[in-house]
Amino acid sequence: LYLEIPRHLSYAFGGLGILLSLASIVALAVGGAEIRKYATVVLTLGLGWFILPLVWIGRYHFGQKFLTARYWIGSWLIPAWLALAVAGFNGFLGDYNPDVRAFLAQKAIAQILQTNPINFVQVGGKTGVLLNFYTPHHGKQVQQVSELSAGSYAWISAKQPALSTHNRVLGTVQVYQLIQLGSGE
């Protein structure tokens, strides 16, 4: 009687693993790019859970005594961990602001960030923290754009009043702009 529940769970999750694997293979074959990212997570989980009944069958039908309860528990946990790892690799976990990441990945913006110090003019909030984190070369933190020298770069609030027309806006992400200061400051 004590073996019936684990056996039923093994077969049920093995069957679910097969269904998940088949569904994800179909999604990989005919789905779009966005669906494929999810399908890889589902495929990982499905193939992993298919191991559950194989461990059970190996232990109780083929007498493989090395397949202990630890293997059975591992075949529950490892697929879930692998699925979480694939989800993290695909950006489902930890990508709190894909707009900021996409903006910073633009070739022109990335090149400026990598080669120049970037100043910060009253940058705060969650997006400000991300900009601080993803900006590799920090310049000064100032209160006014007028405190910066011509030709320098800065993150500023998109709501900054009356910026000089000589400043060049390189891009806007959410409520912040990356600018290059002109000679009119």
mmCIF file of C-alpha atoms in Angstrom:
data_model
loop_
_atom_site.group_PDB
_atom_site.id
_atom_site.type_symbol
_atom_site.label_atom_id
_atom_site.label_comp_id
_atom_site.label_asym_id
_atom_site.label_seq_id
_atom_site.Cartn_x
_atom_site.Cartn_y
_atom_site.Cartn_z
ATOM 1 C CA LEU A 1 0.000 0.000 0.000
ATOM 2 C CA TYR A 2 2.820 2.447 0.809
ATOM 3 C CA LEU A 3 4.221 1.980 -2.717
ATOM 4 C CA GLU A 4 0.958 2.755 -4.532
ATOM 5 C CA ILE A 5 0.995 6.532 -4.050
ATOM 6 C CA PRO A 6 4.605 7.010 -5.277
ATOM 7 C CA ARG A 7 3.931 4.628 -8.192
ATOM 8 C CA HIS A 8 0.789 6.517 -9.229
ATOM 9 C CA LEU A 9 2.575 9.853 -8.879
ATOM 10 C CA SER A 10 5.463 8.556 -10.984
ATOM 11 C CA TYR A 11 3.203 7.383 -13.775
ATOM 12 C CA ALA A 12 0.981 10.482 -13.636
ATOM 13 C CA PHE A 13 3.899 12.885 -13.852
ATOM 14 C CA GLY A 14 5.574 10.694 -16.460
ATOM 15 C CA GLY A 15 2.425 10.954 -18.578
ATOM 16 C CA LEU A 16 2.298 14.695 -17.964
ATOM 17 C CA GLY A 17 5.956 14.873 -18.963
ATOM 18 C CA ILE A 18 5.202 13.151 -22.254
ATOM 19 C CA LEU A 19 2.292 15.534 -22.948
ATOM 20 C CA LEU A 20 4.405 18.576 -22.090
ATOM 21 C CA SER A 21 7.247 17.318 -24.277
ATOM 22 C CA LEU A 22 4.961 16.683 -27.261
ATOM 23 C CA ALA A 23 3.230 20.043 -26.874
ATOM 24 C CA SER A 24 6.536 21.869 -26.677
ATOM 25 C CA ILE A 25 7.912 20.056 -29.732
ATOM 26 C CA VAL A 26 4.825 21.133 -31.685
ATOM 27 C CA ALA A 27 5.239 24.690 -30.374
ATOM 28 C CA LEU A 28 8.902 24.700 -31.395
ATOM 29 C CA ALA A 29 7.992 23.469 -34.871
ATOM 30 C CA VAL A 30 5.107 25.814 -35.673
ATOM 31 C CA GLY A 31 5.191 28.575 -33.031
ATOM 32 C CA GLY A 32 6.633 32.040 -33.289
ATOM 33 C CA ALA A 33 9.801 33.280 -31.608
ATOM 34 C CA GLU A 34 8.012 34.300 -28.407
ATOM 35 C CA ILE A 35 6.296 30.901 -28.086
ATOM 36 C CA ARG A 36 9.597 29.077 -28.644
ATOM 37 C CA LYS A 37 11.125 30.681 -25.554
ATOM 38 C CA TYR A 38 8.315 29.253 -23.428
ATOM 39 C CA ALA A 39 8.451 25.936 -25.246
ATOM 40 C CA THR A 40 12.069 25.375 -24.236
ATOM 41 C CA VAL A 41 11.124 25.699 -20.562
ATOM 42 C CA VAL A 42 8.189 23.310 -20.994
ATOM 43 C CA LEU A 43 10.347 20.827 -22.949
ATOM 44 C CA THR A 44 12.957 20.829 -20.190
ATOM 45 C CA LEU A 45 10.326 20.153 -17.544
ATOM 46 C CA GLY A 46 8.532 17.540 -19.651
ATOM 47 C CA LEU A 47 11.654 15.531 -20.468
ATOM 48 C CA GLY A 48 12.761 15.719 -16.861
ATOM 49 C CA TRP A 49 9.464 14.440 -15.493
ATOM 50 C CA PHE A 50 9.532 11.608 -17.992
ATOM 51 C CA ILE A 51 12.459 10.272 -15.935
ATOM 52 C CA LEU A 52 10.190 9.662 -12.904
ATOM 53 C CA PRO A 53 8.470 6.509 -14.197
ATOM 54 C CA LEU A 54 11.763 5.296 -15.687
ATOM 55 C CA VAL A 55 13.368 5.381 -12.230
ATOM 56 C CA TRP A 56 10.329 3.632 -10.756
ATOM 57 C CA ILE A 57 10.263 0.940 -13.443
ATOM 58 C CA GLY A 58 14.015 0.404 -13.185
ATOM 59 C CA ARG A 59 13.793 -0.071 -9.425
ATOM 60 C CA TYR A 60 10.658 -2.200 -9.070
ATOM 61 C CA HIS A 61 10.344 -4.031 -12.407
ATOM 62 C CA PHE A 62 13.969 -4.585 -13.367
ATOM 63 C CA GLY A 63 15.425 -4.854 -9.859
ATOM 64 C CA GLN A 64 17.996 -2.089 -10.230
ATOM 65 C CA LYS A 65 18.652 -1.625 -6.504
ATOM 66 C CA PHE A 66 20.955 1.369 -7.026
ATOM 67 C CA LEU A 67 17.881 3.417 -7.983
ATOM 68 C CA THR A 68 17.032 4.410 -4.430
ATOM 69 C CA ALA A 69 14.547 6.939 -3.083
ATOM 70 C CA ARG A 70 17.210 9.616 -3.561
ATOM 71 C CA TYR A 71 17.149 9.063 -7.315
ATOM 72 C CA TRP A 72 13.362 9.220 -7.298
ATOM 73 C CA ILE A 73 13.319 12.481 -5.309
ATOM 74 C CA GLY A 74 16.089 13.852 -7.519
ATOM 75 C CA SER A 75 14.006 13.086 -10.598
ATOM 76 C CA TRP A 76 11.322 15.320 -9.062
ATOM 77 C CA LEU A 77 13.593 18.196 -8.154
ATOM 78 C CA ILE A 78 16.230 18.366 -10.883
ATOM 79 C CA PRO A 79 13.747 18.936 -13.769
ATOM 80 C CA ALA A 80 12.138 21.800 -11.859
ATOM 81 C CA TRP A 81 15.542 23.363 -11.180
ATOM 82 C CA LEU A 82 16.588 22.925 -14.799
ATOM 83 C CA ALA A 83 13.328 24.506 -15.970
ATOM 84 C CA LEU A 84 13.997 27.462 -13.650
ATOM 85 C CA ALA A 85 17.511 27.751 -15.073
ATOM 86 C CA VAL A 86 16.178 27.747 -18.642
ATOM 87 C CA ALA A 87 13.561 30.330 -17.645
ATOM 88 C CA GLY A 88 16.305 32.515 -16.193
ATOM 89 C CA PHE A 89 18.468 32.051 -19.291
ATOM 90 C CA ASN A 90 15.543 33.096 -21.508
ATOM 91 C CA GLY A 91 15.021 36.230 -19.445
ATOM 92 C CA PHE A 92 11.761 35.276 -17.755
ATOM 93 C CA LEU A 93 13.320 35.672 -14.330
ATOM 94 C CA GLY A 94 15.174 38.804 -13.361
ATOM 95 C CA ASP A 95 14.335 40.829 -16.466
ATOM 96 C CA TYR A 96 12.347 43.390 -14.526
ATOM 97 C CA ASN A 97 12.491 46.067 -17.179
ATOM 98 C CA PRO A 98 12.960 44.776 -20.732
ATOM 99 C CA ASP A 99 12.487 48.302 -22.163
ATOM 100 C CA VAL A 100 15.630 49.551 -20.418
ATOM 101 C CA ARG A 101 17.622 46.482 -21.456
ATOM 102 C CA ALA A 102 16.484 46.787 -25.096
ATOM 103 C CA PHE A 103 17.300 50.509 -25.160
ATOM 104 C CA LEU A 104 20.777 49.977 -23.729
ATOM 105 C CA ALA A 105 21.428 47.132 -26.184
ATOM 106 C CA GLN A 106 21.106 49.451 -29.204
ATOM 107 C CA LYS A 107 24.464 49.600 -30.936
ATOM 108 C CA ALA A 108 24.859 53.397 -30.850
ATOM 109 C CA ILE A 109 23.809 53.671 -27.193
ATOM 110 C CA ALA A 110 25.937 50.708 -26.093
ATOM 111 C CA GLN A 111 28.991 52.174 -27.807
ATOM 112 C CA ILE A 112 28.541 55.539 -26.052
ATOM 113 C CA LEU A 113 28.070 53.858 -22.680
ATOM 114 C CA GLN A 114 31.166 51.711 -23.136
ATOM 115 C CA THR A 115 33.496 54.499 -24.241
ATOM 116 C CA ASN A 116 32.396 57.590 -22.291
ATOM 117 C CA PRO A 117 31.722 58.537 -18.691
ATOM 118 C CA ILE A 118 28.016 59.256 -18.241
ATOM 119 C CA ASN A 119 26.864 61.890 -15.764
ATOM 120 C CA PHE A 120 23.637 61.702 -13.784
ATOM 121 C CA VAL A 121 21.374 64.729 -13.324
ATOM 122 C CA GLN A 122 18.799 63.990 -10.626
ATOM 123 C CA VAL A 123 18.284 60.374 -11.625
ATOM 124 C CA GLY A 124 16.318 58.226 -9.170
ATOM 125 C CA GLY A 125 13.594 55.647 -8.809
ATOM 126 C CA LYS A 126 13.618 52.083 -10.105
ATOM 127 C CA THR A 127 14.604 53.035 -13.635
ATOM 128 C CA GLY A 128 17.362 55.235 -12.202
ATOM 129 C CA VAL A 129 18.745 52.280 -10.276
ATOM 130 C CA LEU A 130 18.803 50.209 -13.475
ATOM 131 C CA LEU A 131 20.525 53.011 -15.398
ATOM 132 C CA ASN A 132 23.085 53.318 -12.602
ATOM 133 C CA PHE A 133 23.669 49.577 -12.695
ATOM 134 C CA TYR A 134 23.956 49.283 -16.490
ATOM 135 C CA THR A 135 26.123 52.374 -16.975
ATOM 136 C CA PRO A 136 29.709 51.090 -16.856
ATOM 137 C CA HIS A 137 31.551 54.445 -16.632
ATOM 138 C CA HIS A 138 30.012 56.874 -14.179
ATOM 139 C CA GLY A 139 30.679 60.580 -14.366
ATOM 140 C CA LYS A 140 29.434 63.147 -11.849
ATOM 141 C CA GLN A 141 26.123 63.224 -10.042
ATOM 142 C CA VAL A 142 24.856 66.796 -10.244
ATOM 143 C CA GLN A 143 21.695 68.788 -9.640
ATOM 144 C CA GLN A 144 21.679 70.867 -12.871
ATOM 145 C CA VAL A 145 22.761 70.231 -16.451
ATOM 146 C CA SER A 146 24.580 73.586 -16.353
ATOM 147 C CA GLU A 147 27.131 72.044 -13.955
ATOM 148 C CA LEU A 148 28.443 69.782 -16.746
ATOM 149 C CA SER A 149 30.963 70.580 -19.463
ATOM 150 C CA ALA A 150 30.148 70.784 -23.179
ATOM 151 C CA GLY A 151 30.488 67.536 -25.081
ATOM 152 C CA SER A 152 29.845 65.351 -22.031
ATOM 153 C CA TYR A 153 27.034 62.814 -21.771
ATOM 154 C CA ALA A 154 24.330 62.651 -19.119
ATOM 155 C CA TRP A 155 21.216 60.844 -18.037
ATOM 156 C CA ILE A 156 18.509 63.407 -17.298
ATOM 157 C CA SER A 157 14.820 63.359 -16.569
ATOM 158 C CA ALA A 158 12.769 63.707 -19.737
ATOM 159 C CA LYS A 159 10.780 66.345 -17.819
ATOM 160 C CA GLN A 160 13.806 68.650 -17.316
ATOM 161 C CA PRO A 161 12.623 72.198 -18.004
ATOM 162 C CA ALA A 162 14.065 74.358 -20.776
ATOM 163 C CA LEU A 163 17.097 72.397 -21.866
ATOM 164 C CA SER A 164 19.359 74.160 -24.288
ATOM 165 C CA THR A 165 18.616 73.560 -27.953
ATOM 166 C CA HIS A 166 22.322 72.799 -28.381
ATOM 167 C CA ASN A 167 21.987 69.589 -26.371
ATOM 168 C CA ARG A 168 21.498 66.485 -28.470
ATOM 169 C CA VAL A 169 19.016 63.875 -27.233
ATOM 170 C CA LEU A 170 20.457 60.466 -28.080
ATOM 171 C CA GLY A 171 17.487 58.488 -26.855
ATOM 172 C CA THR A 172 14.686 58.228 -24.337
ATOM 173 C CA VAL A 173 13.854 55.285 -22.138
ATOM 174 C CA GLN A 174 10.791 55.600 -19.942
ATOM 175 C CA VAL A 175 11.233 58.895 -18.035
ATOM 176 C CA TYR A 176 14.939 59.451 -18.751
ATOM 177 C CA GLN A 177 16.948 60.728 -21.686
ATOM 178 C CA LEU A 178 20.549 60.196 -22.621
ATOM 179 C CA ILE A 179 21.888 63.491 -23.928
ATOM 180 C CA GLN A 180 25.145 64.927 -25.193
ATOM 181 C CA LEU A 181 25.708 68.477 -24.040
ATOM 182 C CA GLY A 182 26.290 71.014 -26.774
ATOM 183 C CA SER A 183 28.419 74.141 -26.763
ATOM 184 C CA GLY A 184 25.488 76.371 -25.801
ATOM 185 C CA GLU A 185 25.628 75.467 -22.094
#
